[in-house]
CSV table of C-alpha atoms in Angstrom, one decimal:
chain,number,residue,atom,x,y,z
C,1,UNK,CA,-14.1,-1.0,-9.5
C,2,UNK,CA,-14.7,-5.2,-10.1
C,3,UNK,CA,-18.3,-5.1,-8.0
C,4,UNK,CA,-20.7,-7.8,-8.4
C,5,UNK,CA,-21.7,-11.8,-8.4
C,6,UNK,CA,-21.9,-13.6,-11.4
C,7,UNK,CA,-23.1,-17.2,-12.7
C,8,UNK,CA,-20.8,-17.5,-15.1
C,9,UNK,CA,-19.9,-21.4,-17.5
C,10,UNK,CA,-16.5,-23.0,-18.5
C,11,UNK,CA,-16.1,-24.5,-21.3
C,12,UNK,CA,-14.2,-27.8,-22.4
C,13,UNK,CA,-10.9,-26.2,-23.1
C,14,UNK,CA,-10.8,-24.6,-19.1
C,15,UNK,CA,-11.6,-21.2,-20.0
C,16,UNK,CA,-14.2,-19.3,-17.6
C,17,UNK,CA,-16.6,-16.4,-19.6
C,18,UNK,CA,-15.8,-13.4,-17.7
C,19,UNK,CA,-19.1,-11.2,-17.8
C,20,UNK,CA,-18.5,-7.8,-19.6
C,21,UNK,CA,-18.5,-5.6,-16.5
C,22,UNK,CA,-15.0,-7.2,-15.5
C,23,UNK,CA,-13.1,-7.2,-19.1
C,24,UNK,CA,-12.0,-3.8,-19.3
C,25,UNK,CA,-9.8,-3.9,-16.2
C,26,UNK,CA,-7.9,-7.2,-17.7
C,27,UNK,CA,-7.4,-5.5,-20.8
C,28,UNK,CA,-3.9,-5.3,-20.1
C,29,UNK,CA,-3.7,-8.8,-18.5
C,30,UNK,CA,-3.6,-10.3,-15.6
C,31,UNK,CA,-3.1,-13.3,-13.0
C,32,UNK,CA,-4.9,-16.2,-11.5
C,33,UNK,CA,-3.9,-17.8,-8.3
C,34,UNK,CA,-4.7,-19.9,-5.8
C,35,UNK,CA,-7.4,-17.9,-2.8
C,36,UNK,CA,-7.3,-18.8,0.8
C,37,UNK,CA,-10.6,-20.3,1.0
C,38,UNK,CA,-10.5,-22.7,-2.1
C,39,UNK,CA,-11.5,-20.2,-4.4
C,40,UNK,CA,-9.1,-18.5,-6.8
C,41,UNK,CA,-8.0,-14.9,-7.0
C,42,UNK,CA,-7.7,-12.9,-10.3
C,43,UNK,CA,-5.7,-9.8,-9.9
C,44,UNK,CA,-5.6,-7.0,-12.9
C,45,UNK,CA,-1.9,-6.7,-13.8
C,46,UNK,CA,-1.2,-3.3,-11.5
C,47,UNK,CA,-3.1,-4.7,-8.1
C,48,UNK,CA,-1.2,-8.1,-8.6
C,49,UNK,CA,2.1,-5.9,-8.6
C,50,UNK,CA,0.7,-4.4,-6.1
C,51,UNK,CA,0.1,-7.8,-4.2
C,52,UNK,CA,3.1,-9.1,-4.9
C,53,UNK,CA,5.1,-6.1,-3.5
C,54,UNK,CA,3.4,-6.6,-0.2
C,55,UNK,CA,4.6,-10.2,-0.5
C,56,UNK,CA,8.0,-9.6,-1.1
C,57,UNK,CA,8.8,-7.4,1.8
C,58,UNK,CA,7.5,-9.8,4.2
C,59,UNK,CA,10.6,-10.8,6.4
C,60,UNK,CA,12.0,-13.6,4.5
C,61,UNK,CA,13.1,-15.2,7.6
C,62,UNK,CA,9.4,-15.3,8.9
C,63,UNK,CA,8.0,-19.4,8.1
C,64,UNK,CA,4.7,-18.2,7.9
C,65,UNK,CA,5.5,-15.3,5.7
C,66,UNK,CA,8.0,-18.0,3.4
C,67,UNK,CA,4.6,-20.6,3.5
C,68,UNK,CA,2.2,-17.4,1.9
C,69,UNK,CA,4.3,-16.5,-0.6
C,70,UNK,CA,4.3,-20.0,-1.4
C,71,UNK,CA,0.9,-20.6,-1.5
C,72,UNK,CA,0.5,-17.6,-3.5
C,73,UNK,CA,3.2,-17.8,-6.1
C,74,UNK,CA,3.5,-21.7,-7.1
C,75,UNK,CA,0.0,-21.2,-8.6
C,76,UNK,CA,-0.1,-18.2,-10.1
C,77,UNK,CA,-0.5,-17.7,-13.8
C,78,UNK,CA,-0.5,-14.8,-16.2
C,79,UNK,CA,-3.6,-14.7,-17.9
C,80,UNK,CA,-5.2,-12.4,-20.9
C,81,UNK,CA,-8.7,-12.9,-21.6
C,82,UNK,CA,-9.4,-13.3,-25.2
C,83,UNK,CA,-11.8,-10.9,-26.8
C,84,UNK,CA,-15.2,-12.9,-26.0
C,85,UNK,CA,-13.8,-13.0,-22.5
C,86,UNK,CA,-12.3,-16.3,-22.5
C,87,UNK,CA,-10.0,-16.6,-19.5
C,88,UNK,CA,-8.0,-19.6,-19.4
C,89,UNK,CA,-7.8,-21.8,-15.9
C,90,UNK,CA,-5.3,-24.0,-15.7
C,91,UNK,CA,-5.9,-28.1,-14.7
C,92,UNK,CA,-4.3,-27.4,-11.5
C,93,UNK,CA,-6.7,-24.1,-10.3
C,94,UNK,CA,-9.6,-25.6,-11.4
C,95,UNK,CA,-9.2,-28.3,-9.7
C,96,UNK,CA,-7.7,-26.7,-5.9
C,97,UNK,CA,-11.2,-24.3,-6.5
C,98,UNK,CA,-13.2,-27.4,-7.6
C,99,UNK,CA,-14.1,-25.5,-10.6
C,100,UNK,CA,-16.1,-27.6,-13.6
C,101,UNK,CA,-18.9,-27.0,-15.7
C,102,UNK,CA,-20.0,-23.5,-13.6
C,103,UNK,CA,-18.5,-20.6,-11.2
C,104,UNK,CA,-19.2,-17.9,-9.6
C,105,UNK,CA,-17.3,-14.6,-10.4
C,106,UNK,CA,-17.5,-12.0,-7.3
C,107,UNK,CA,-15.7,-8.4,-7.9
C,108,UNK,CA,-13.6,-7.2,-4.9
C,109,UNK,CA,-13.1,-3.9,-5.7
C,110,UNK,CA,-9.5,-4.5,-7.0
C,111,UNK,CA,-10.2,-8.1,-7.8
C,112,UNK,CA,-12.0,-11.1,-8.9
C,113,UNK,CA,-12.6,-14.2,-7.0
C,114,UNK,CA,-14.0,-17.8,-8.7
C,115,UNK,CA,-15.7,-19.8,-6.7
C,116,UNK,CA,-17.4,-23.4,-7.5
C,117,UNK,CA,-21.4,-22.9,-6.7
C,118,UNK,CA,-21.7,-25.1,-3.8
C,119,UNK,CA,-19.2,-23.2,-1.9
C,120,UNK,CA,-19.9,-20.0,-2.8
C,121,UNK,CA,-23.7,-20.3,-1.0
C,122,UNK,CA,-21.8,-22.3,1.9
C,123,UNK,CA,-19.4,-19.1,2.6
C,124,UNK,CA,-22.6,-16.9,1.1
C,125,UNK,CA,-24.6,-18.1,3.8
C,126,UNK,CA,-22.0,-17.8,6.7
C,127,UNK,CA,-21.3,-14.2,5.8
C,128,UNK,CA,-25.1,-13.2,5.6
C,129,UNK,CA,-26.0,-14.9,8.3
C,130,UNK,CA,-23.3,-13.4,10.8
C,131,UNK,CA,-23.1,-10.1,9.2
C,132,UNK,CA,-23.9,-8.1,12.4
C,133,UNK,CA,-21.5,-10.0,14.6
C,134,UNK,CA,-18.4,-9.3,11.7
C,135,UNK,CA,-19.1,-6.3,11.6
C,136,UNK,CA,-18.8,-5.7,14.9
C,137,UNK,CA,-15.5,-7.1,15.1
C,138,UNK,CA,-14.2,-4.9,12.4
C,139,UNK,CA,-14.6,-1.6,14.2
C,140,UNK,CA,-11.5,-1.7,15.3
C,141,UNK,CA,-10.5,-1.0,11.8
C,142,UNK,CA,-13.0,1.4,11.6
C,143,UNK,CA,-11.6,4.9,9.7
C-alpha cells in the first residue's frame, strides 16, 4: 500500500525524488497524469490499467465521460523511476501542478499524488478542518 506525506525536492532536469517507501511499487513502471485538483496522479503500472479500464467503458457517447478521458489521457506519461528514485515530470505536469523546486508526495493506497506545498496545506487544511462533516456525508457509502 502507497501510505504517507512526503517533502520531497526536484531537481533542474524535472525529476521528483520519490522517498524509498514508494519505489518498490514502480519497479515495473508507471504513469503520471494530470489530478483533478491541480495535483498530478502517479499510478503503478497494474492500477493505471486498472484506471484506464474504468475509463474506457464509460459510454463513449456521454460528453462528460469523452471530457475525463480527455483530461486524463492527453497528459499522461509512462514513467520508470531510475534507481535513486528519480521520476521524470514533464514541462507540461509540472507546470498544470505548479510543481518547482519542492512537492509533496501523498500515498493513496493504490497511488501517488504530487502536490506543490502551498496547495497541499490549502486542501490539507480544508480536509482537517471539515473532517467530521465529510465524514458524515460518506455514510452512505458506508460497507
Amino acid at each position: 500500500m502507497l501510505l504517507g506525506e512526503f517533502r520531497c525536492s526536484t531537481d533542474g532536469e524535472g525529476r521528483l525524488t520519490i522517498p524509498s517507501a514508494f519505489r518498490a511499487a514502480f519497479a515495473e513502471g508507471g504513469t503520471v497524469t494530470r489530478g483533478i485538483e491541480r495535483c498530478l496522479l502517479v499510478y503503478p503500472a497494474a492500477e493505471w490499467e486498472d484506471l484506464a479500464q474504468k475509463i474506457r467503458v464509460l459510454p463513449f457517447t456521454s460528453q462528460p465521460a469523452r471530457t475525463f478521458a480527455r483530461f486524463i489521457f492527453s497528459g499522461a506519461t509512462a514513467c520508470v523511476p531510475d534507481q535513486a528514485g528519480h521520476l521524470p515530470l514533464s514541462d507540461q505536469l509540472r507546470r498544470y501542478a505548479r510543481i518547482e523546486d519542492e512537492a509533496i508526495v501523498v500515498g493513496l493506497v493504490s497511488h501517488l499524488e504530487i502536490w506543490c506545498p502551498g496547495r497541499w496545506q490549502k486542501t490539507k487544511r480544508t480536509f482537517v478542518e471539515d473532517g467530521a462533516a465529510l465524514a458524515e456525508r460518506l455514510t452512505e457509502f458506508a460497507v
